[in-house]
Amino acid sequence: NDLLVYSRTKTDARKFTIVNLNQIINEVIEEFGEIISDKHATVEVAELGDANIVPFQFRQMMYNLIGNALKFSKPDTPPHITIKNKKVKSNQVPGAYPIADTEYYQISITDNGIGFEPQYKDRIFEVFQRLHDKQKIAGTGIGLAIVKKIVDNHYGIITATSEINNGARFDIYIPVE
Protein backbone atom coordinates (compact mmCIF):
# COMPACT_ATOMS: atom_id res chain seq x y z
CA ASN A 1 0.00 0.00 0.00
CA ASP A 2 2.82 2.41 0.84
CA LEU A 3 4.51 1.73 -2.51
CA LEU A 4 1.23 2.42 -4.26
CA VAL A 5 0.82 5.74 -2.42
CA TYR A 6 4.43 6.65 -3.23
CA SER A 7 3.96 5.91 -6.93
CA ARG A 8 0.69 7.86 -7.02
CA THR A 9 2.38 10.98 -5.68
CA LYS A 10 4.24 11.06 -8.97
CA THR A 11 1.29 10.39 -11.27
CA ASP A 12 -1.87 11.72 -9.60
CA ALA A 13 -3.33 14.87 -11.09
CA ARG A 14 -2.04 17.81 -9.12
CA LYS A 15 -5.09 20.01 -8.83
CA PHE A 16 -4.24 22.89 -6.52
CA THR A 17 -7.11 24.33 -4.51
CA ILE A 18 -7.37 26.93 -1.77
CA VAL A 19 -8.18 24.85 1.32
CA ASN A 20 -8.32 25.46 5.06
CA LEU A 21 -5.36 23.54 6.48
CA ASN A 22 -6.99 23.11 9.91
CA GLN A 23 -9.89 21.25 8.34
CA ILE A 24 -7.56 18.68 6.78
CA ILE A 25 -5.45 18.29 9.92
CA ASN A 26 -8.54 17.91 12.11
CA GLU A 27 -9.73 15.06 9.85
CA VAL A 28 -6.33 13.35 10.23
CA ILE A 29 -6.42 13.80 14.01
CA GLU A 30 -9.91 12.27 14.08
CA GLU A 31 -8.61 9.28 12.16
CA PHE A 32 -5.93 8.75 14.82
CA GLY A 33 -8.47 9.27 17.63
CA GLU A 34 -8.14 5.80 19.15
CA ILE A 35 -4.32 5.86 19.17
CA ILE A 36 -4.31 9.41 20.56
CA SER A 37 -6.65 8.29 23.33
CA ASP A 38 -4.71 5.09 24.09
CA LYS A 39 -1.39 6.94 24.32
CA HIS A 40 -2.90 9.95 26.18
CA ALA A 41 -1.45 12.12 23.42
CA THR A 42 -2.10 15.80 22.92
CA VAL A 43 -2.08 17.49 19.55
CA GLU A 44 -1.93 21.29 19.56
CA VAL A 45 -2.82 22.88 16.26
CA ALA A 46 -2.51 26.64 15.78
CA GLU A 47 -4.81 28.48 13.41
CA LEU A 48 -3.10 27.60 10.13
CA GLY A 49 -5.33 29.40 7.64
CA ASP A 50 -5.86 28.66 3.97
CA ALA A 51 -3.27 27.56 1.43
CA ASN A 52 -3.16 26.66 -2.25
CA ILE A 53 -2.45 22.91 -2.07
CA VAL A 54 -3.33 19.54 -3.53
CA PRO A 55 -5.77 18.49 -0.75
CA PHE A 56 -5.40 14.70 -1.06
CA GLN A 57 -1.61 14.90 -1.06
CA PHE A 58 -1.45 17.40 1.81
CA ARG A 59 -3.73 15.14 3.84
CA GLN A 60 -1.46 12.13 3.14
CA MET A 61 1.58 14.16 4.15
CA MET A 62 0.03 15.21 7.47
CA TYR A 63 -1.21 11.65 8.07
CA ASN A 64 2.35 10.34 7.71
CA LEU A 65 3.91 13.04 9.91
CA ILE A 66 1.33 12.82 12.71
CA GLY A 67 1.39 9.02 12.46
CA ASN A 68 5.18 9.03 12.85
CA ALA A 69 5.00 11.36 15.84
CA LEU A 70 2.62 8.89 17.50
CA LYS A 71 4.56 5.80 16.42
CA PHE A 72 7.97 7.07 17.50
CA SER A 73 6.83 8.30 20.90
CA LYS A 74 8.61 7.43 24.13
CA PRO A 75 7.01 4.46 25.93
CA ASP A 76 6.77 6.26 29.28
CA THR A 77 5.80 9.74 28.02
CA PRO A 78 2.48 10.77 26.46
CA PRO A 79 3.11 12.13 22.95
CA HIS A 80 2.81 15.89 22.54
CA ILE A 81 2.56 17.15 18.96
CA THR A 82 2.49 20.82 17.98
CA ILE A 83 1.58 22.09 14.51
CA LYS A 84 2.12 25.74 13.61
CA ASN A 85 2.20 27.87 10.48
CA LYS A 86 3.68 31.24 9.62
CA LYS A 87 4.67 33.14 6.50
CA VAL A 88 8.37 33.66 5.82
CA LYS A 89 10.39 35.25 3.02
CA SER A 90 12.44 33.06 0.70
CA ASN A 91 15.70 34.26 2.31
CA GLN A 92 14.54 32.47 5.52
CA VAL A 93 13.97 29.17 3.72
CA PRO A 94 16.95 26.75 3.71
CA GLY A 95 17.85 25.84 0.15
CA ALA A 96 15.32 28.19 -1.49
CA TYR A 97 16.20 30.48 -4.35
CA PRO A 98 16.22 33.85 -2.56
CA ILE A 99 13.79 35.90 -4.60
CA ALA A 100 12.84 38.86 -2.42
CA ASP A 101 9.13 38.83 -3.27
CA THR A 102 8.55 35.12 -2.73
CA GLU A 103 6.71 34.16 0.45
CA TYR A 104 6.42 30.66 1.86
CA TYR A 105 4.19 29.05 4.42
CA GLN A 106 6.39 27.45 7.06
CA ILE A 107 4.42 24.59 8.59
CA SER A 108 6.21 23.15 11.62
CA ILE A 109 5.36 19.78 13.18
CA THR A 110 7.16 19.18 16.48
CA ASP A 111 6.97 16.18 18.80
CA ASN A 112 8.53 14.97 22.05
CA GLY A 113 9.29 11.46 20.81
CA ILE A 114 12.39 9.30 20.61
CA GLY A 115 13.96 11.45 17.89
CA PHE A 116 16.87 10.44 15.69
CA GLU A 117 20.54 11.27 15.33
CA PRO A 118 21.11 14.59 13.51
CA GLN A 119 23.37 13.06 10.84
CA TYR A 120 20.33 11.20 9.44
CA LYS A 121 18.28 14.36 8.76
CA ASP A 122 18.49 13.88 4.97
CA ARG A 123 18.64 10.08 4.80
CA ILE A 124 15.23 9.70 6.49
CA PHE A 125 13.54 11.03 3.34
CA GLU A 126 14.92 8.23 1.15
CA VAL A 127 12.81 5.19 0.24
CA PHE A 128 13.23 2.15 2.54
CA GLN A 129 15.43 4.03 5.01
CA ARG A 130 14.71 2.96 8.59
CA LEU A 131 16.63 4.24 11.58
CA HIS A 132 14.94 2.11 14.22
CA ASP A 133 14.71 -1.64 14.81
CA LYS A 134 11.92 -3.02 12.62
CA GLN A 135 11.19 -5.69 15.24
CA LYS A 136 10.34 -2.99 17.78
CA ILE A 137 8.66 -0.39 15.54
CA ALA A 138 6.57 -1.44 12.55
CA GLY A 139 6.80 0.36 9.25
CA THR A 140 7.98 0.17 5.66
CA GLY A 141 10.50 3.01 5.52
CA ILE A 142 8.47 4.75 2.82
CA GLY A 143 6.40 7.24 4.85
CA LEU A 144 8.88 10.12 4.90
CA ALA A 145 9.82 9.49 1.25
CA ILE A 146 6.12 10.04 0.46
CA VAL A 147 6.16 13.23 2.54
CA LYS A 148 9.23 14.50 0.65
CA LYS A 149 7.65 13.73 -2.72
CA ILE A 150 4.46 15.59 -1.74
CA VAL A 151 6.49 18.61 -0.61
CA ASP A 152 8.36 18.49 -3.94
CA ASN A 153 5.00 18.36 -5.76
CA HIS A 154 4.06 21.57 -3.96
CA TYR A 155 7.34 23.22 -5.10
CA GLY A 156 8.44 23.26 -1.49
CA ILE A 157 11.28 22.28 0.80
CA ILE A 158 11.27 20.10 3.92
CA THR A 159 13.83 20.01 6.70
CA ALA A 160 14.13 17.78 9.75
CA THR A 161 15.91 18.48 13.01
CA SER A 162 16.21 16.12 15.94
CA GLU A 163 18.32 14.63 18.68
CA ILE A 164 17.99 11.21 20.27
CA ASN A 165 15.35 11.31 23.04
CA ASN A 166 14.54 14.98 22.34
CA GLY A 167 11.81 14.63 19.74
CA ALA A 168 11.80 15.76 16.14
CA ARG A 169 10.79 18.82 14.19
CA PHE A 170 9.78 18.89 10.55
CA ASP A 171 9.57 22.24 8.78
CA ILE A 172 7.69 22.29 5.51
CA TYR A 173 8.05 25.36 3.30
CA ILE A 174 5.43 25.75 0.58
CA PRO A 175 5.27 28.83 -1.69
CA VAL A 176 2.26 31.02 -0.93
CA GLU A 177 1.57 31.40 -4.68
Short mmCIF file of N, CA, C and O in Angstrom, two decimals, residues 80-173:
data_model
loop_
_atom_site.label_atom_id
_atom_site.label_comp_id
_atom_site.label_asym_id
_atom_site.label_seq_id
_atom_site.Cartn_x
_atom_site.Cartn_y
_atom_site.Cartn_z
N HIS A 80 3.28 14.51 22.65
CA HIS A 80 2.81 15.89 22.54
C HIS A 80 3.26 16.39 21.17
O HIS A 80 4.46 16.45 20.89
N ILE A 81 2.29 16.73 20.34
CA ILE A 81 2.56 17.15 18.96
C ILE A 81 2.05 18.57 18.81
O ILE A 81 0.93 18.88 19.20
N THR A 82 2.88 19.43 18.22
CA THR A 82 2.49 20.82 17.98
C THR A 82 2.61 21.10 16.49
O THR A 82 3.62 20.76 15.87
N ILE A 83 1.58 21.74 15.93
CA ILE A 83 1.58 22.09 14.51
C ILE A 83 1.31 23.59 14.41
O ILE A 83 0.29 24.07 14.91
N LYS A 84 2.23 24.29 13.76
CA LYS A 84 2.12 25.74 13.61
C LYS A 84 2.38 26.13 12.17
O LYS A 84 2.95 25.36 11.40
N ASN A 85 1.99 27.35 11.82
CA ASN A 85 2.20 27.87 10.48
C ASN A 85 2.51 29.35 10.57
O ASN A 85 1.92 30.06 11.39
N LYS A 86 3.44 29.81 9.76
CA LYS A 86 3.68 31.24 9.62
C LYS A 86 4.22 31.51 8.22
O LYS A 86 4.70 30.60 7.54
N LYS A 87 4.11 32.75 7.80
CA LYS A 87 4.67 33.14 6.50
C LYS A 87 6.09 33.64 6.71
O LYS A 87 6.37 34.36 7.66
N VAL A 88 6.97 33.22 5.80
CA VAL A 88 8.37 33.66 5.82
C VAL A 88 8.79 34.04 4.41
O VAL A 88 8.21 33.59 3.43
N LYS A 89 9.81 34.87 4.32
CA LYS A 89 10.39 35.25 3.02
C LYS A 89 11.35 34.17 2.55
O LYS A 89 11.90 33.42 3.36
N SER A 90 11.59 34.11 1.27
CA SER A 90 12.44 33.06 0.70
C SER A 90 13.85 33.07 1.28
O SER A 90 14.49 32.02 1.37
N ASN A 91 14.35 34.23 1.74
CA ASN A 91 15.70 34.26 2.31
C ASN A 91 15.75 33.59 3.68
O ASN A 91 16.82 33.41 4.24
N GLN A 92 14.60 33.19 4.25
CA GLN A 92 14.54 32.47 5.52
C GLN A 92 14.32 30.97 5.31
O GLN A 92 14.19 30.23 6.28
N VAL A 93 14.26 30.56 4.05
CA VAL A 93 13.97 29.17 3.72
C VAL A 93 15.27 28.48 3.30
O VAL A 93 15.89 28.87 2.31
N PRO A 94 15.71 27.44 4.07
CA PRO A 94 16.95 26.75 3.71
C PRO A 94 16.86 26.10 2.34
O PRO A 94 15.93 25.37 2.05
N GLY A 95 17.80 26.46 1.46
CA GLY A 95 17.85 25.84 0.15
C GLY A 95 16.95 26.48 -0.89
O GLY A 95 16.90 26.04 -2.03
N ALA A 96 16.22 27.54 -0.52
CA ALA A 96 15.32 28.19 -1.49
C ALA A 96 16.10 29.21 -2.31
O ALA A 96 17.09 29.78 -1.85
N TYR A 97 15.63 29.43 -3.52
CA TYR A 97 16.20 30.48 -4.35
C TYR A 97 15.73 31.81 -3.77
O TYR A 97 14.53 32.07 -3.70
N PRO A 98 16.63 32.65 -3.30
CA PRO A 98 16.22 33.85 -2.56
C PRO A 98 15.67 34.98 -3.43
O PRO A 98 16.34 35.96 -3.69
N ILE A 99 14.46 34.83 -3.87
CA ILE A 99 13.79 35.90 -4.60
C ILE A 99 13.06 36.74 -3.55
O ILE A 99 12.25 36.22 -2.79
N ALA A 100 13.32 38.00 -3.51
CA ALA A 100 12.84 38.86 -2.42
C ALA A 100 11.31 38.86 -2.27
O ALA A 100 10.81 38.96 -1.17
N ASP A 101 10.58 38.73 -3.36
CA ASP A 101 9.13 38.83 -3.27
C ASP A 101 8.44 37.51 -2.95
O ASP A 101 7.24 37.49 -2.73
N THR A 102 9.16 36.42 -2.94
CA THR A 102 8.55 35.12 -2.73
C THR A 102 8.29 34.88 -1.24
O THR A 102 9.19 35.04 -0.42
N GLU A 103 7.05 34.52 -0.92
CA GLU A 103 6.71 34.16 0.45
C GLU A 103 6.39 32.68 0.50
O GLU A 103 5.88 32.10 -0.47
N TYR A 104 6.69 32.07 1.63
CA TYR A 104 6.42 30.66 1.86
C TYR A 104 5.61 30.52 3.14
O TYR A 104 5.75 31.30 4.07
N TYR A 105 4.77 29.48 3.15
CA TYR A 105 4.19 29.05 4.42
C TYR A 105 5.21 28.13 5.05
O TYR A 105 5.72 27.22 4.40
N GLN A 106 5.53 28.35 6.31
CA GLN A 106 6.39 27.45 7.06
C GLN A 106 5.49 26.70 8.04
O GLN A 106 5.02 27.26 9.02
N ILE A 107 5.25 25.44 7.74
CA ILE A 107 4.42 24.59 8.59
C ILE A 107 5.37 23.73 9.41
O ILE A 107 6.15 22.97 8.84
N SER A 108 5.30 23.87 10.73
CA SER A 108 6.21 23.15 11.62
C SER A 108 5.44 22.11 12.41
O SER A 108 4.40 22.42 13.01
N ILE A 109 5.93 20.88 12.40
CA ILE A 109 5.36 19.78 13.18
C ILE A 109 6.45 19.34 14.14
O ILE A 109 7.51 18.88 13.72
N THR A 110 6.18 19.49 15.44
CA THR A 110 7.16 19.18 16.48
C THR A 110 6.59 18.14 17.41
O THR A 110 5.40 18.18 17.73
N ASP A 111 7.42 17.19 17.84
CA ASP A 111 6.97 16.18 18.80
C ASP A 111 8.01 16.00 19.90
O ASP A 111 9.11 16.53 19.81
N ASN A 112 7.63 15.25 20.91
CA ASN A 112 8.53 14.97 22.05
C ASN A 112 8.94 13.50 22.08
O ASN A 112 9.18 12.95 23.14
N GLY A 113 9.03 12.89 20.91
CA GLY A 113 9.29 11.46 20.81
C GLY A 113 10.75 11.07 20.96
O GLY A 113 11.58 11.80 21.51
N ILE A 114 11.06 9.88 20.43
CA ILE A 114 12.39 9.30 20.61
C ILE A 114 13.46 9.98 19.74
O ILE A 114 14.64 9.81 19.99
N GLY A 115 13.03 10.72 18.74
CA GLY A 115 13.96 11.45 17.89
C GLY A 115 14.87 10.56 17.07
O GLY A 115 14.67 9.34 16.98
N PHE A 116 15.87 11.17 16.48
CA PHE A 116 16.87 10.44 15.69
C PHE A 116 18.16 11.25 15.71
O PHE A 116 18.18 12.42 16.08
N GLU A 117 19.24 10.60 15.33
CA GLU A 117 20.54 11.27 15.33
C GLU A 117 20.60 12.30 14.19
O GLU A 117 20.17 12.01 13.08
N PRO A 118 21.12 13.50 14.49
CA PRO A 118 21.11 14.59 13.51
C PRO A 118 21.74 14.25 12.16
O PRO A 118 21.29 14.77 11.13
N GLN A 119 22.72 13.36 12.13
CA GLN A 119 23.37 13.06 10.84
C GLN A 119 22.43 12.36 9.85
O GLN A 119 22.74 12.25 8.68
N TYR A 120 21.27 11.88 10.32
CA TYR A 120 20.33 11.20 9.44
C TYR A 120 19.23 12.11 8.91
O TYR A 120 18.27 11.65 8.30
N LYS A 121 19.35 13.42 9.11
CA LYS A 121 18.28 14.36 8.76
C LYS A 121 17.91 14.36 7.27
O LYS A 121 16.79 14.70 6.93
N ASP A 122 18.81 13.97 6.40
CA ASP A 122 18.49 13.88 4.97
C ASP A 122 18.14 12.45 4.57
O ASP A 122 17.26 12.23 3.74
N ARG A 123 18.83 11.50 5.14
CA ARG A 123 18.64 10.08 4.80
C ARG A 123 17.21 9.61 5.08
O ARG A 123 16.69 8.74 4.38
N ILE A 124 16.57 10.17 6.11
CA ILE A 124 15.23 9.70 6.49
C ILE A 124 14.20 9.91 5.40
O ILE A 124 13.15 9.27 5.41
N PHE A 125 14.49 10.77 4.42
CA PHE A 125 13.54 11.03 3.34
C PHE A 125 13.73 10.10 2.13
O PHE A 125 13.03 10.22 1.14
N GLU A 126 14.68 9.18 2.24
CA GLU A 126 14.92 8.23 1.15
C GLU A 126 14.04 7.00 1.33
O GLU A 126 13.75 6.58 2.45
N VAL A 127 13.66 6.38 0.21
CA VAL A 127 12.81 5.19 0.24
C VAL A 127 13.52 4.05 0.95
O VAL A 127 14.72 3.83 0.76
N PHE A 128 12.79 3.34 1.80
CA PHE A 128 13.23 2.15 2.54
C PHE A 128 14.31 2.45 3.58
O PHE A 128 15.01 1.55 4.02
N GLN A 129 14.45 3.70 3.98
CA GLN A 129 15.43 4.03 5.01
C GLN A 129 14.76 3.98 6.38
O GLN A 129 13.82 4.72 6.63
N ARG A 130 15.23 3.11 7.23
CA ARG A 130 14.71 2.96 8.59
C ARG A 130 15.85 3.17 9.56
O ARG A 130 16.92 2.60 9.40
N LEU A 131 15.59 3.97 10.58
CA LEU A 131 16.63 4.24 11.58
C LEU A 131 16.44 3.41 12.83
O LEU A 131 17.34 3.30 13.64
N HIS A 132 15.25 2.84 12.99
CA HIS A 132 14.94 2.11 14.22
C HIS A 132 14.69 0.63 13.92
O HIS A 132 14.32 0.27 12.81
N ASP A 133 14.86 -0.19 14.91
CA ASP A 133 14.71 -1.64 14.81
C ASP A 133 13.31 -1.99 14.32
O ASP A 133 12.31 -1.66 14.96
N LYS A 134 13.23 -2.68 13.17
CA LYS A 134 11.92 -3.02 12.62
C LYS A 134 11.18 -4.06 13.44
O LYS A 134 9.98 -4.23 13.29
N GLN A 135 11.87 -4.75 14.34
CA GLN A 135 11.19 -5.69 15.24
C GLN A 135 10.44 -4.92 16.33
O GLN A 135 9.42 -5.38 16.82
N LYS A 136 10.95 -3.76 16.71
CA LYS A 136 10.34 -2.99 17.78
C LYS A 136 9.30 -1.99 17.27
O LYS A 136 8.31 -1.72 17.93
N ILE A 137 9.55 -1.41 16.09
CA ILE A 137 8.66 -0.39 15.54
C ILE A 137 8.31 -0.77 14.11
O ILE A 137 9.18 -0.82 13.24
N ALA A 138 7.04 -1.02 13.88
CA ALA A 138 6.57 -1.44 12.55
C ALA A 138 6.66 -0.29 11.56
O ALA A 138 6.61 0.88 11.93
N GLY A 139 6.78 -0.63 10.30
CA GLY A 139 6.80 0.36 9.25
C GLY A 139 7.55 -0.15 8.03
O GLY A 139 8.24 -1.15 8.09
N THR A 140 7.38 0.59 6.93
CA THR A 140 7.98 0.17 5.66
C THR A 140 9.21 0.98 5.28
O THR A 140 9.95 0.59 4.39
N GLY A 141 9.40 2.14 5.91
CA GLY A 141 10.50 3.01 5.52
C GLY A 141 10.18 3.83 4.29
O GLY A 141 11.07 4.35 3.64
N ILE A 142 8.89 3.98 4.00
CA ILE A 142 8.47 4.75 2.82
C ILE A 142 7.75 6.04 3.22
O ILE A 142 7.71 6.99 2.45
N GLY A 143 7.24 6.12 4.42
CA GLY A 143 6.40 7.24 4.85
C GLY A 143 7.01 8.61 4.63
O GLY A 143 6.38 9.51 4.06
N LEU A 144 8.25 8.81 5.06
CA LEU A 144 8.88 10.12 4.90
C LEU A 144 9.31 10.37 3.45
O LEU A 144 9.41 11.52 3.03
N ALA A 145 9.54 9.32 2.68
CA ALA A 145 9.82 9.49 1.25
C ALA A 145 8.56 10.02 0.56
O ALA A 145 8.65 10.88 -0.34
N ILE A 146 7.40 9.53 0.98
CA ILE A 146 6.12 10.04 0.46
C ILE A 146 5.97 11.51 0.83
O ILE A 146 5.61 12.35 -0.01
N VAL A 147 6.25 11.84 2.09
CA VAL A 147 6.16 13.23 2.54
C VAL A 147 7.05 14.13 1.68
O VAL A 147 6.62 15.18 1.21
N LYS A 148 8.29 13.70 1.46
CA LYS A 148 9.23 14.50 0.65
C LYS A 148 8.72 14.69 -0.76
O LYS A 148 8.79 15.79 -1.33
N LYS A 149 8.17 13.65 -1.35
CA LYS A 149 7.65 13.73 -2.72
C LYS A 149 6.48 14.71 -2.78
O LYS A 149 6.37 15.50 -3.73
N ILE A 150 5.61 14.68 -1.78
CA ILE A 150 4.46 15.59 -1.74
C ILE A 150 4.94 17.04 -1.60
O ILE A 150 4.43 17.94 -2.27
N VAL A 151 5.93 17.26 -0.75
CA VAL A 151 6.49 18.61 -0.61
C VAL A 151 7.08 19.06 -1.94
O VAL A 151 6.86 20.20 -2.38
N ASP A 152 7.80 18.18 -2.62
CA ASP A 152 8.36 18.49 -3.94
C ASP A 152 7.23 18.85 -4.92
O ASP A 152 7.36 19.79 -5.70
N ASN A 153 6.14 18.09 -4.88
CA ASN A 153 5.00 18.36 -5.76
C ASN A 153 4.39 19.73 -5.51
O ASN A 153 3.72 20.29 -6.38
N HIS A 154 4.57 20.24 -4.31
CA HIS A 154 4.06 21.57 -3.96
C HIS A 154 5.14 22.65 -4.14
O HIS A 154 5.00 23.76 -3.64
N TYR A 155 6.23 22.31 -4.83
CA TYR A 155 7.34 23.22 -5.10
C TYR A 155 7.95 23.75 -3.80
O TYR A 155 8.39 24.89 -3.72
N GLY A 156 7.98 22.86 -2.81
CA GLY A 156 8.44 23.26 -1.49
C GLY A 156 9.73 22.59 -1.07
O GLY A 156 10.39 21.89 -1.86
N ILE A 157 10.06 22.81 0.19
CA ILE A 157 11.28 22.28 0.80
C ILE A 157 10.89 21.75 2.17
O ILE A 157 10.03 22.34 2.85
N ILE A 158 11.50 20.63 2.58
CA ILE A 158 11.27 20.10 3.92
C ILE A 158 12.61 19.91 4.61
O ILE A 158 13.59 19.50 3.98
N THR A 159 12.64 20.25 5.89
CA THR A 159 13.83 20.01 6.70
C THR A 159 13.42 19.25 7.95
O THR A 159 12.27 19.32 8.39
N ALA A 160 14.37 18.53 8.51
CA ALA A 160 14.13 17.78 9.75
C ALA A 160 15.27 18.09 10.71
O ALA A 160 16.43 18.13 10.30
N THR A 161 14.90 18.31 11.97
CA THR A 161 15.91 18.48 13.01
C THR A 161 15.51 17.61 14.19
O THR A 161 14.32 17.45 14.48
N SER A 162 16.51 17.02 14.83
CA SER A 162 16.21 16.12 15.94
C SER A 162 17.48 15.80 16.70
O SER A 162 18.59 16.03 16.22
N GLU A 163 17.28 15.25 17.88
CA GLU A 163 18.32 14.63 18.68
C GLU A 163 17.69 13.42 19.36
O GLU A 163 16.50 13.42 19.65
N ILE A 164 18.49 12.41 19.59
CA ILE A 164 17.99 11.21 20.27
C ILE A 164 17.34 11.61 21.60
O ILE A 164 17.90 12.39 22.36
N ASN A 165 16.14 11.09 21.83
CA ASN A 165 15.35 11.31 23.04
C ASN A 165 14.88 12.75 23.25
O ASN A 165 14.39 13.08 24.32
N ASN A 166 15.01 13.59 22.23
CA ASN A 166 14.54 14.98 22.34
C ASN A 166 13.54 15.33 21.25
O ASN A 166 13.42 16.49 20.87
N GLY A 167 12.84 14.35 20.72
CA GLY A 167 11.81 14.63 19.74
C GLY A 167 12.36 14.99 18.38
O GLY A 167 13.56 14.91 18.12
N ALA A 168 11.44 15.39 17.51
CA ALA A 168 11.80 15.76 16.14
C ALA A 168 10.97 16.96 15.72
O ALA A 168 9.88 17.19 16.25
N ARG A 169 11.51 17.68 14.76
CA ARG A 169 10.79 18.82 14.19
C ARG A 169 10.93 18.75 12.68
O ARG A 169 12.05 18.60 12.16
N PHE A 170 9.81 18.84 12.01
CA PHE A 170 9.78 18.89 10.55
C PHE A 170 9.24 20.24 10.15
O PHE A 170 8.17 20.65 10.61
N ASP A 171 10.00 20.95 9.30
CA ASP A 171 9.57 22.24 8.78
C ASP A 171 9.32 22.08 7.29
O ASP A 171 10.22 21.69 6.54
N ILE A 172 8.10 22.39 6.90
CA ILE A 172 7.69 22.29 5.51
C ILE A 172 7.49 23.70 4.99
O ILE A 172 6.76 24.50 5.60
N TYR A 173 8.16 24.03 3.91
CA TYR A 173 8.05 25.36 3.30
C TYR A 173 7.36 25.21 1.95
O TYR A 173 7.89 24.54 1.05
#
